[in-house]
CSV table of C-alpha atoms and ligand atoms in Angstrom, one decimal:
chain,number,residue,atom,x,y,z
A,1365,UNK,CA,35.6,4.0,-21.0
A,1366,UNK,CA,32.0,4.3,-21.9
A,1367,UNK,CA,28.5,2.0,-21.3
A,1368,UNK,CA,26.5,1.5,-24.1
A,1369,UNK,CA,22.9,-0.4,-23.3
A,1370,UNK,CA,24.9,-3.3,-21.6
A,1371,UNK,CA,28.3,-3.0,-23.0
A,1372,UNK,CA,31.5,-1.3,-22.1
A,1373,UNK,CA,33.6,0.6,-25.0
A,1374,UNK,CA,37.2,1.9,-24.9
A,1375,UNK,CA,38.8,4.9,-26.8
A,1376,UNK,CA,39.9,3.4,-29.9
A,1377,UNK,CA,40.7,5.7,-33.0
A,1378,UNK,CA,40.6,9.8,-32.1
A,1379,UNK,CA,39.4,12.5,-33.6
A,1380,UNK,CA,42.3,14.0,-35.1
A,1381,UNK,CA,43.1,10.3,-36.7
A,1382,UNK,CA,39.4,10.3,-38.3
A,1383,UNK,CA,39.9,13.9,-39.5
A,1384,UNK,CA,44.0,12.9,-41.2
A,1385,UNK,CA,42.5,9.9,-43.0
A,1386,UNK,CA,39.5,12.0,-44.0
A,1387,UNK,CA,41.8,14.4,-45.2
A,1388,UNK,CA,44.4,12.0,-46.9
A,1389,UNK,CA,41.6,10.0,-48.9
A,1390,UNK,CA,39.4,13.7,-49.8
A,1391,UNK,CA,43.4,14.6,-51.5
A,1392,UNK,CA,44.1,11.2,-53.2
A,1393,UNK,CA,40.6,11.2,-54.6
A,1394,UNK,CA,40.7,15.0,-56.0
A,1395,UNK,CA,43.8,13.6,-57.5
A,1396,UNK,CA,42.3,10.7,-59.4
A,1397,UNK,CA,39.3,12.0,-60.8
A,1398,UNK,CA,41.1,14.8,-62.9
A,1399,UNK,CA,38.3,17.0,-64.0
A,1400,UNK,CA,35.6,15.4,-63.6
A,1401,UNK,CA,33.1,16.1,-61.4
A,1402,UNK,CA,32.3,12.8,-59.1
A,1403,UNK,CA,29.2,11.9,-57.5
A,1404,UNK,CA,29.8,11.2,-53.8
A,1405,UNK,CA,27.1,8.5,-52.3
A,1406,UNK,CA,27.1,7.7,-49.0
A,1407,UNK,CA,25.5,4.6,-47.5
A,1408,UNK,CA,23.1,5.8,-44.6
A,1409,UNK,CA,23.0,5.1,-41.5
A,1410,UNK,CA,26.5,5.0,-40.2
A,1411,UNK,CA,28.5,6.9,-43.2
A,1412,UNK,CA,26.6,10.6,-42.2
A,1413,UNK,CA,29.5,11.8,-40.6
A,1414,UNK,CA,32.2,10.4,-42.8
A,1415,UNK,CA,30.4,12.2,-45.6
A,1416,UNK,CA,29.7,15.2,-43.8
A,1417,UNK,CA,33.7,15.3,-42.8
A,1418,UNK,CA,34.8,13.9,-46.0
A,1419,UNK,CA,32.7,16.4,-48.7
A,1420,UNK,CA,33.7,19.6,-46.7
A,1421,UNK,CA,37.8,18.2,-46.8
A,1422,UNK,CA,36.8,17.5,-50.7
A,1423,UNK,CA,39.1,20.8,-52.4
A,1424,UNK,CA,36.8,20.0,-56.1
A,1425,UNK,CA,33.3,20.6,-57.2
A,1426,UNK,CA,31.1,17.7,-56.3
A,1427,UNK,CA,27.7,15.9,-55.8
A,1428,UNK,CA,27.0,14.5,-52.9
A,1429,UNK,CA,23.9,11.9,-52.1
A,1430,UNK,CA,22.8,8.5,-50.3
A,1431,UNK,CA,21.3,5.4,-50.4
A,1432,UNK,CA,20.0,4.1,-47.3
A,1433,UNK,CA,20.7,0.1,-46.6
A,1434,UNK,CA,20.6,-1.9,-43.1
A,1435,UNK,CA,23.1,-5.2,-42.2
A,1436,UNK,CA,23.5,-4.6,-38.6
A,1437,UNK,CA,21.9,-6.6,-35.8
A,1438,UNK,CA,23.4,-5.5,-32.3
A,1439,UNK,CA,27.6,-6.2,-32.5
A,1440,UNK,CA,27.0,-8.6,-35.7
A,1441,UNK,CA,27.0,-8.0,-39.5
A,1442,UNK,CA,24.6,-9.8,-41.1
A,1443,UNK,CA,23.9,-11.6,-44.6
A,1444,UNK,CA,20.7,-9.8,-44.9
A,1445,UNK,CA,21.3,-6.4,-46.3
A,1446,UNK,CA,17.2,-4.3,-46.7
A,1447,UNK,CA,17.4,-1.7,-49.3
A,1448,UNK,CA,15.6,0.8,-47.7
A,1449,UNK,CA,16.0,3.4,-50.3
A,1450,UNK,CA,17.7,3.3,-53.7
A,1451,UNK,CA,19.0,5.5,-56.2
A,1452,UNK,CA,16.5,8.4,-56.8
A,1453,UNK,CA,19.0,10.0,-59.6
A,1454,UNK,CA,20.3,8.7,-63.4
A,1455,UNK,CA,24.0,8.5,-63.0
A,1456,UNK,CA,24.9,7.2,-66.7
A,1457,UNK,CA,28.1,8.1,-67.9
A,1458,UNK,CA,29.1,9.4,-64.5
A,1459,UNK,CA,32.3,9.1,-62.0
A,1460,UNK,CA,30.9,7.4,-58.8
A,1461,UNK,CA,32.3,7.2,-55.7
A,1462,UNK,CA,30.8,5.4,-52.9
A,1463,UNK,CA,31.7,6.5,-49.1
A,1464,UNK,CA,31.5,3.9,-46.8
A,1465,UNK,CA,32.2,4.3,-42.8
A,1466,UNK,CA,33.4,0.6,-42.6
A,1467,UNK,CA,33.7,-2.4,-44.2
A,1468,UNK,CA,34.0,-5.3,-42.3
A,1469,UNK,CA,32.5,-8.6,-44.3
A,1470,UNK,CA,31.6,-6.7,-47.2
A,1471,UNK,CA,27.8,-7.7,-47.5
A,1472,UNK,CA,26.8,-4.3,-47.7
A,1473,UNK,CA,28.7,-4.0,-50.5
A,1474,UNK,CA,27.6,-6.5,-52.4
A,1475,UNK,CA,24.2,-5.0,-52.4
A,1476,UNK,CA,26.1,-1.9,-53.6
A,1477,UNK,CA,27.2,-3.0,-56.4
A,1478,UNK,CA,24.1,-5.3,-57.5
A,1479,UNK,CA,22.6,-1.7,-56.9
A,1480,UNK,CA,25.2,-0.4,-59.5
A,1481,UNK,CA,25.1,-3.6,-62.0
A,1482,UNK,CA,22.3,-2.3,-64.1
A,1483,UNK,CA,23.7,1.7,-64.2
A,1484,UNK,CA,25.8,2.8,-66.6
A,1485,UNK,CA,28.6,4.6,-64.8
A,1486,UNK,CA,31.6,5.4,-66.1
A,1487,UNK,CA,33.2,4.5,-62.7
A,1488,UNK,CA,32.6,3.1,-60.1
A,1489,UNK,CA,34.5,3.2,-56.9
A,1490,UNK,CA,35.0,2.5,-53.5
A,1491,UNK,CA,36.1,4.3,-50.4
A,1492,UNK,CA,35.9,3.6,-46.8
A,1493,UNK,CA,37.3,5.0,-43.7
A,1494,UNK,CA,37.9,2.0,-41.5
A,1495,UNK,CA,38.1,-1.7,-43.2
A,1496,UNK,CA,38.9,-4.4,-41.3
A,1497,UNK,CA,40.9,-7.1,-43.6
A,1498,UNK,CA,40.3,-10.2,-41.0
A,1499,UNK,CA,36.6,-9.6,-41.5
A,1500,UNK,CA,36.2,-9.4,-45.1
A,1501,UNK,CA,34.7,-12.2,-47.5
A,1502,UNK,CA,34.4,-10.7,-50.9
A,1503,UNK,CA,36.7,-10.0,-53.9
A,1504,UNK,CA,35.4,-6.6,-54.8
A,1505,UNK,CA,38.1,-4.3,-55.0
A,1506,UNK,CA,38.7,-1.5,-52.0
A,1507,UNK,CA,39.8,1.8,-53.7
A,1508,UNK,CA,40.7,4.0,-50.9
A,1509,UNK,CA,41.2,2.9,-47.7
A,1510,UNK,CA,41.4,5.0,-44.4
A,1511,UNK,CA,42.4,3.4,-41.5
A,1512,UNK,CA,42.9,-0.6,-41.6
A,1513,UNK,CA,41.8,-1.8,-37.7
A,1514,UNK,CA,41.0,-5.5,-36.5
A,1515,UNK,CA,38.4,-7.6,-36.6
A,1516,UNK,CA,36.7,-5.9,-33.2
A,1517,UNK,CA,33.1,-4.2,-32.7
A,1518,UNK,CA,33.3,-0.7,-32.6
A,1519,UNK,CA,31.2,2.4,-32.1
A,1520,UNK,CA,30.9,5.8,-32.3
A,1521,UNK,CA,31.5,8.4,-35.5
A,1522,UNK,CA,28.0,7.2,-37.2
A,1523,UNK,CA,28.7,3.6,-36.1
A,1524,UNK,CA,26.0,2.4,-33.7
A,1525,UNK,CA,25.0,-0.1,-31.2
A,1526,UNK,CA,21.6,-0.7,-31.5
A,1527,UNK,CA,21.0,2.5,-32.0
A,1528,UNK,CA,23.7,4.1,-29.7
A,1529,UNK,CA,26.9,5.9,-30.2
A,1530,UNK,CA,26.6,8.0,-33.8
A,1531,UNK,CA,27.2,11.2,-32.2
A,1532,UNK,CA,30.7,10.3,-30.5
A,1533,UNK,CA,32.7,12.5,-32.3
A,1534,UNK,CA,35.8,9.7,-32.0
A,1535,UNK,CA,35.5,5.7,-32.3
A,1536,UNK,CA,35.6,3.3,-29.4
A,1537,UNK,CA,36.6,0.0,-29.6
A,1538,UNK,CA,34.4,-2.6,-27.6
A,1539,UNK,CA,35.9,-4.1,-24.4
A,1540,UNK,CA,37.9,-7.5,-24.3
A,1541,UNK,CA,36.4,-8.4,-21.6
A,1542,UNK,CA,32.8,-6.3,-19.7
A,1543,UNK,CA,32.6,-5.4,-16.3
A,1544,UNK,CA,35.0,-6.9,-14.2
A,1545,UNK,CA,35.6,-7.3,-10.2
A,1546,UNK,CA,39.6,-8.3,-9.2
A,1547,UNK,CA,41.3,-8.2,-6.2
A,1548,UNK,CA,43.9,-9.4,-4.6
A,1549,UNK,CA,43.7,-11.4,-1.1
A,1550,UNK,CA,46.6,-10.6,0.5
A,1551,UNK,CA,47.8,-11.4,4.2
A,1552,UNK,CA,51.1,-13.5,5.6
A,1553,UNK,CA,50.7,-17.3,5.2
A,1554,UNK,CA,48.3,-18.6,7.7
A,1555,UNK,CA,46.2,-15.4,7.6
A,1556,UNK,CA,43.1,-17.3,6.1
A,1557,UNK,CA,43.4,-16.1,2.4
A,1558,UNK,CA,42.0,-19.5,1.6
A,1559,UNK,CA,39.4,-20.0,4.1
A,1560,UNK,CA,37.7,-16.5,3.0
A,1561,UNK,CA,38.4,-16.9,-0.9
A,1562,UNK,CA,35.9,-19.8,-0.8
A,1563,UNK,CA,33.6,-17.9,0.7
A,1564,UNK,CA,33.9,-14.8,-0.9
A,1565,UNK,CA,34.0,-16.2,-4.7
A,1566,UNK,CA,30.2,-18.3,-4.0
A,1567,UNK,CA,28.8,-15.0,-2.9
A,1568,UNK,CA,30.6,-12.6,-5.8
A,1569,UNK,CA,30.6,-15.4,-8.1
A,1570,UNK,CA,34.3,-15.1,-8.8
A,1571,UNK,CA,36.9,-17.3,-10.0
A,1572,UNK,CA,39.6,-18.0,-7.0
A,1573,UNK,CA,43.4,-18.6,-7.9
A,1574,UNK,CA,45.4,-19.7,-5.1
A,1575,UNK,CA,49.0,-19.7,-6.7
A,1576,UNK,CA,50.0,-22.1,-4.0
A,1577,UNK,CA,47.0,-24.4,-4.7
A,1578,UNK,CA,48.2,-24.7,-8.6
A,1579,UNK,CA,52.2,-25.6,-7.7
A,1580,UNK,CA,50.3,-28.4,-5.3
A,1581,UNK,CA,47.9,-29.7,-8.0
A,1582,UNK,CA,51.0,-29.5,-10.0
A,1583,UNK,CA,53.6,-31.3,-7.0
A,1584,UNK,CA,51.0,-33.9,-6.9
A,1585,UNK,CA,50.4,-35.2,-10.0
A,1586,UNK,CA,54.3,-34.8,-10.9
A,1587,UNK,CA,54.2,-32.4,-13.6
A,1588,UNK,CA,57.5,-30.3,-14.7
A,1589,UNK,CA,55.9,-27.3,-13.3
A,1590,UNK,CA,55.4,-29.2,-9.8
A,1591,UNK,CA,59.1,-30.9,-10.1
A,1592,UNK,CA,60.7,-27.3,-10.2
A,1593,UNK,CA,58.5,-25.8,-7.7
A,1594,UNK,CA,58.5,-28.4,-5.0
A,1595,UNK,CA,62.3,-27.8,-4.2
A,1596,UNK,CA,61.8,-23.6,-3.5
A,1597,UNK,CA,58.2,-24.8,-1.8
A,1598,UNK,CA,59.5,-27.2,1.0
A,1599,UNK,CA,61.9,-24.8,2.1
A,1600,UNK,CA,59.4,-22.1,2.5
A,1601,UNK,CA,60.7,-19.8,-0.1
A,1602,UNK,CA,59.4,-18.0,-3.1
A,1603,UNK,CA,58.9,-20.0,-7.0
A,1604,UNK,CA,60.7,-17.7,-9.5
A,1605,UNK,CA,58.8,-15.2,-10.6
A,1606,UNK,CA,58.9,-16.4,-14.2
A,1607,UNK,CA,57.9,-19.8,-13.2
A,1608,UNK,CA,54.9,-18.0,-10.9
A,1609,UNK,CA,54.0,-15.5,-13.5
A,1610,UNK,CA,53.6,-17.3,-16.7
A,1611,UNK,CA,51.9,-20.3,-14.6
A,1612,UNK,CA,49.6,-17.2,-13.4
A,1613,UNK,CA,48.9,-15.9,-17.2
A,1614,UNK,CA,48.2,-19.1,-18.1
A,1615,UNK,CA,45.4,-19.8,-15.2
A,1616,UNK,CA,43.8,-16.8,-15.9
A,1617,UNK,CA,43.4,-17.6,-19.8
A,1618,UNK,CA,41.5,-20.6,-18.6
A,1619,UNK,CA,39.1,-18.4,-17.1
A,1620,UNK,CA,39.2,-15.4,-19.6
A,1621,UNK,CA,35.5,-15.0,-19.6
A,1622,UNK,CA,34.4,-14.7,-15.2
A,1623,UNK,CA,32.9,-12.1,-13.7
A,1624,UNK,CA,36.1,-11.5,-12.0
A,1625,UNK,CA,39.1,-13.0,-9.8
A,1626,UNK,CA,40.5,-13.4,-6.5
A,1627,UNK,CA,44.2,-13.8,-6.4
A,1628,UNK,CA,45.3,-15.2,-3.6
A,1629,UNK,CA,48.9,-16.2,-3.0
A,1630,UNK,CA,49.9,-13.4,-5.8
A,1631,UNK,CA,51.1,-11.1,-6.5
A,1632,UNK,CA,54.2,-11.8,-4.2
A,1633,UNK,CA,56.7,-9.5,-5.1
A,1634,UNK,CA,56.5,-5.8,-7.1
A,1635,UNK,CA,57.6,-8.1,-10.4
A,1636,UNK,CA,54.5,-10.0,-10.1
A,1637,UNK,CA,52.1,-6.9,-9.3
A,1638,UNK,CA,53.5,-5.1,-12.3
A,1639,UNK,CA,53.0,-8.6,-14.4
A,1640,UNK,CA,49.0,-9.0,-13.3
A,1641,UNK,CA,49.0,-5.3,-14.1
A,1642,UNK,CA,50.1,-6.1,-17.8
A,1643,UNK,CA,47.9,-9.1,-17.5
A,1644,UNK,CA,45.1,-7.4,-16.3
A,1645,UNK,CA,45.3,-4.3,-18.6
A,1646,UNK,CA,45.8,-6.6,-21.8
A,1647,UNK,CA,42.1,-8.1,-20.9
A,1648,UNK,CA,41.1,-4.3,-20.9
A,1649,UNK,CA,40.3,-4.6,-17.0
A,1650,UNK,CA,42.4,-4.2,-13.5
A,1651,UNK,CA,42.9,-4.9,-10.1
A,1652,UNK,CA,40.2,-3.3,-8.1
A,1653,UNK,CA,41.7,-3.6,-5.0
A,1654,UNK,CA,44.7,-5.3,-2.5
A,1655,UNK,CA,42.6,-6.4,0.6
A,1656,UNK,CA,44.5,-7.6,3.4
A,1657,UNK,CA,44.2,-9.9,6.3
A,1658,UNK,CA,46.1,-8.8,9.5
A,1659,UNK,CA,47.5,-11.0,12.0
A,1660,UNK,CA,49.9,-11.3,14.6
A,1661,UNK,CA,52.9,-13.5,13.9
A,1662,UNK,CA,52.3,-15.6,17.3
A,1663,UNK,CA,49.0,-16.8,15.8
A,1664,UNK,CA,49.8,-17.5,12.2
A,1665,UNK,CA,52.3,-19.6,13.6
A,1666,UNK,CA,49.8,-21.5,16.2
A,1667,UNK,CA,47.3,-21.8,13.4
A,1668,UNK,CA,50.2,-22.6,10.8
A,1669,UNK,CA,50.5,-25.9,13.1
A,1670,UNK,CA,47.3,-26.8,13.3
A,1671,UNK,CA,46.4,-27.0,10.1
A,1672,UNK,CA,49.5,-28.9,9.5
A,1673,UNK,CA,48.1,-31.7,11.6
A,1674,UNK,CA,45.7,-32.4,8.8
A,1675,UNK,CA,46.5,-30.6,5.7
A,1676,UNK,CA,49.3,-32.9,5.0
A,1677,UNK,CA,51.6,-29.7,3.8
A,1678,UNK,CA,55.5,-30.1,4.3
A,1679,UNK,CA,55.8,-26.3,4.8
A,1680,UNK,CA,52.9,-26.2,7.6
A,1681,UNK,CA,54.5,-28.9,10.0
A,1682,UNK,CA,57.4,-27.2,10.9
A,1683,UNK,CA,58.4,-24.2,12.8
A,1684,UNK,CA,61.4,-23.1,11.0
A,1685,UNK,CA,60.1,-23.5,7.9
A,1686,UNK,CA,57.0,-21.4,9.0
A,1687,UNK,CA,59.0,-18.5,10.4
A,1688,UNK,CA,60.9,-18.8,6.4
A,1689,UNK,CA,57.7,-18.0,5.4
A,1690,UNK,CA,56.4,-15.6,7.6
A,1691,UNK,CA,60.1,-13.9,7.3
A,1692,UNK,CA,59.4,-14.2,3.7
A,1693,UNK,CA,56.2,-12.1,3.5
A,1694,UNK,CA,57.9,-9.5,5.2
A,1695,UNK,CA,60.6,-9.4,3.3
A,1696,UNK,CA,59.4,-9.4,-0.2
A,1697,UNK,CA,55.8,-9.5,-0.2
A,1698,UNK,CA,54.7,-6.5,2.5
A,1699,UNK,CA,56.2,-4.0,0.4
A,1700,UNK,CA,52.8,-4.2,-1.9
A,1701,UNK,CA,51.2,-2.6,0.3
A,1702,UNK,CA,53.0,0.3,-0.7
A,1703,UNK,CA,52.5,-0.5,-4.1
A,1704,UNK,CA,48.8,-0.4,-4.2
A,1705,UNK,CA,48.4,2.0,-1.4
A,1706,UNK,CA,50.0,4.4,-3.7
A,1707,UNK,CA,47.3,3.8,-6.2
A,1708,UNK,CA,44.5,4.1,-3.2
A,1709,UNK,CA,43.8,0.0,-3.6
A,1710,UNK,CA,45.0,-1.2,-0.3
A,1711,UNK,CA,42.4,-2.2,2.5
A,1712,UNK,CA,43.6,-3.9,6.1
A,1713,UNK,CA,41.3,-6.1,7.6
A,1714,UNK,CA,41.7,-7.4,10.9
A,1715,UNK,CA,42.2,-10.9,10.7
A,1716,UNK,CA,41.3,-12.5,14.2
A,1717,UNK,CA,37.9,-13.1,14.6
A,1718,UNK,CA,35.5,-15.8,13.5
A,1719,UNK,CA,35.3,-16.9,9.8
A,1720,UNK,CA,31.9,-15.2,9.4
A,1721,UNK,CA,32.7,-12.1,10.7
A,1722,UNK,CA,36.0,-12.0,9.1
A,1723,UNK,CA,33.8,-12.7,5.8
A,1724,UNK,CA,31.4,-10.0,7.1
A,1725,UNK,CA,34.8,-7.6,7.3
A,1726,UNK,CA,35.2,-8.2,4.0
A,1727,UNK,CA,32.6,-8.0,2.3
A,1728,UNK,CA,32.1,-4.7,3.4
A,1729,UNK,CA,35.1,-3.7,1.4
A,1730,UNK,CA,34.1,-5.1,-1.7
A,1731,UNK,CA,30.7,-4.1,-1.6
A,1732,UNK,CA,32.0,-0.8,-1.7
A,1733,UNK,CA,34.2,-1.1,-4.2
B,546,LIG,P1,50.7,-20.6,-0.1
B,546,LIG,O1,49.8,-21.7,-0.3
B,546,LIG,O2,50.2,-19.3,-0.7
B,546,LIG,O3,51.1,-20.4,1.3
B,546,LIG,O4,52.0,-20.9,-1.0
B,546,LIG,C1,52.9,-22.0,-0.7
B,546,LIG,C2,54.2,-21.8,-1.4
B,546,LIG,O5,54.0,-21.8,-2.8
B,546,LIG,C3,55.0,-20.6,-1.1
B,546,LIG,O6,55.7,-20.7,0.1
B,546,LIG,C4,55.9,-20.5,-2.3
B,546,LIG,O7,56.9,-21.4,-2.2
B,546,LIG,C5,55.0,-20.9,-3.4
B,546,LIG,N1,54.2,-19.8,-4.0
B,546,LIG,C6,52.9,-19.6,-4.0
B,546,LIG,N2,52.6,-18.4,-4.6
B,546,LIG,C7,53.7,-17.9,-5.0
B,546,LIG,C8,54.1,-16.7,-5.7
B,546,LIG,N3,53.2,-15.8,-6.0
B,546,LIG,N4,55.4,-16.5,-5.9
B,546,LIG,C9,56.3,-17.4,-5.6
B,546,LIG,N5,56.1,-18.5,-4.9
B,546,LIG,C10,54.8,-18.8,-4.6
């Protein structure tokens, strides 16, 4: 990954795959203009390189030059091409070919061919490297094409942002989403996931999702989701985890643009953390971090019954079903500690304590993040 000014860029399209289509489109052209000797012109800024690249590839005799035209304001085209500097040679009667490094709406060229309207060429044509189909508004015919890629900013082989990123010898593609903090708040039920995660996502500015706060939402206001949940919830055991994870995808949709999230109450089992992985990785980001509360059974259980004096929760007024729960955790949920400890993301916190300095405990961890 790389920072450019205030943006974050992935590896997109490598050099070896610039350098192939280079070399597929230098052989198709050599093909088509028989003998004839073409005159290359490349649009300046961004096409330097593909020229450069392309001309050297190009097994003929040749002329190469450039025009110089600007579209670009930071990550967006725009209608308002400048012709900076024009055509300083008389190409009547000859084979043009113009070298493009991308064409995305095709305003540029536009002004290319209003540039070639008045010359009389014997032909003119058009080659790019990259094109990107979704993006594209005109009619004017693409000759050669290099690589076709979607309709997403990128940088990096001549192609700038604001200035940045021409001399990155491959292309990077520009982040789904920028900079974000996850982790997961993990601990056994009772451990004060909740308590903290209010806390924590005012000071972080995060977005909290308590999986077991959704089914509840859900339970009360009688939704399917809630009517299939309710019966594995009052028993104390686990949702399925197709029922947890697409419910989880779905929540985090919602919020695709936050800083960041908490997840609390997920993942449960190793299905779930390889899920949020998929999740997390198809938003071009990650879990930070598995930060856990630790607590003796004997008090989750005390607390467990408190708080079922007033939170009104089936699964918090009985014993039984709190040891389900607790015996639940162990069974299929404290095994991801190994699964993020193996990936160095796992931090224990001890639990007991007062709120603040539990938050205190945990901020710590995050701050070092
Ligand atoms: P909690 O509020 O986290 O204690 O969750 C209450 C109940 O919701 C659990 O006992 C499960 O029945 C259900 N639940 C919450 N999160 C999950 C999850 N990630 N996977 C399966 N079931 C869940």
């Amino acid at each position: 990954m790389i920072k450019l000014h205030d943006k974050y860029f992935k590896p997109f399209i490598s050099a070896q795959q610039i350098n192939d289509a280079l070399g597929r489109m230098a052989n198709d052209i050599a093909q088509d203009v028989g003998d004839e000797i073409p005159v290359f012109i490349g649009i300046l800024n961004g096409s330097f390189m593909v020229v450069s690249d392309f001309v050297k590839k190009f097994p003929k005799p040749c002329e190469v030059t450039f025009i110089k035209l600007a579209s670009y304001e930071g990550v967006k085209s725009t209608e308002d091409i400048q012709r900076l500097i024009g055509l300083t040679q008389d190409l009547t009667g000859r084979t043009v070919i113009v070298l493009e490094d991308i064409i995305d709406s095709g305003n540029t060229l536009a002004e290319v061919h209003r540039i070639f309207k008045n010359e009389k060429v014997k032909t003119l044509k058009i080659a790019t490297l990259f094109y990107k189909p979704e993006a594209y508004k005109k009619d004017f015919k693409l000759h050669y094409i290099g690589i076709e890629i979607p309709n997403k900013f990128i940088v990096g082989f001549g192609l700038d942002y604001n200035g940045l990123g021409r001399n990155i010898p491959e292309v990077y593609q520009i982040k789904e989403t920028q900079h974000m903090t996850n982790f997961v708040l993990f601990g056994p039920p009772g451990a004060g996931k909740g308590t903290q995660a209010e806390f924590l996502k005012q000071k972080y500015n995060l977005v909290h999702i308590s999986t077991g706060d959704v089914f509840r939402y859900n339970i009360k206001n009688e939704t399917a989701l809630g009517m299939l949940a309710k019966s594995y919830m009052d028993k104390g055991d686990l949702v399925p985890d197709k029922v947890t994870i697409d419910m989880l995808n779905a929540e985090v949709e919602k919020n695709a643009d936050a800083n960041g999230f908490i997840f609390d109450g997920f993942p449960r089992t190793n299905a779930q953390a390889q899920a949020l992985d998929r999740l997390m990785d198809s938003k071009d980001s990650q879990i930070n971090a598995m930060i856990a509360l630790e607590v003796e059974d004997e008090i989750l259980v005390e607390r467990l019954l408190k708080r079922g004096k007033t939170s009104g929760r089936p699964d918090d007024a009985d014993k039984s079903i709190i040891r389900n729960r607790i015996t639940e955790y162990y069974n299929k949920t404290a095994i991801l500690r190994d699964y993020y400890s193996t990936q160095n993301k796992y931090f224990g916190v001890d639990g007991v304590g007062s709120i603040e300095e539990i938050t205190q405990r945990l901020s710590a961890v995050i701050d070092a993040l």
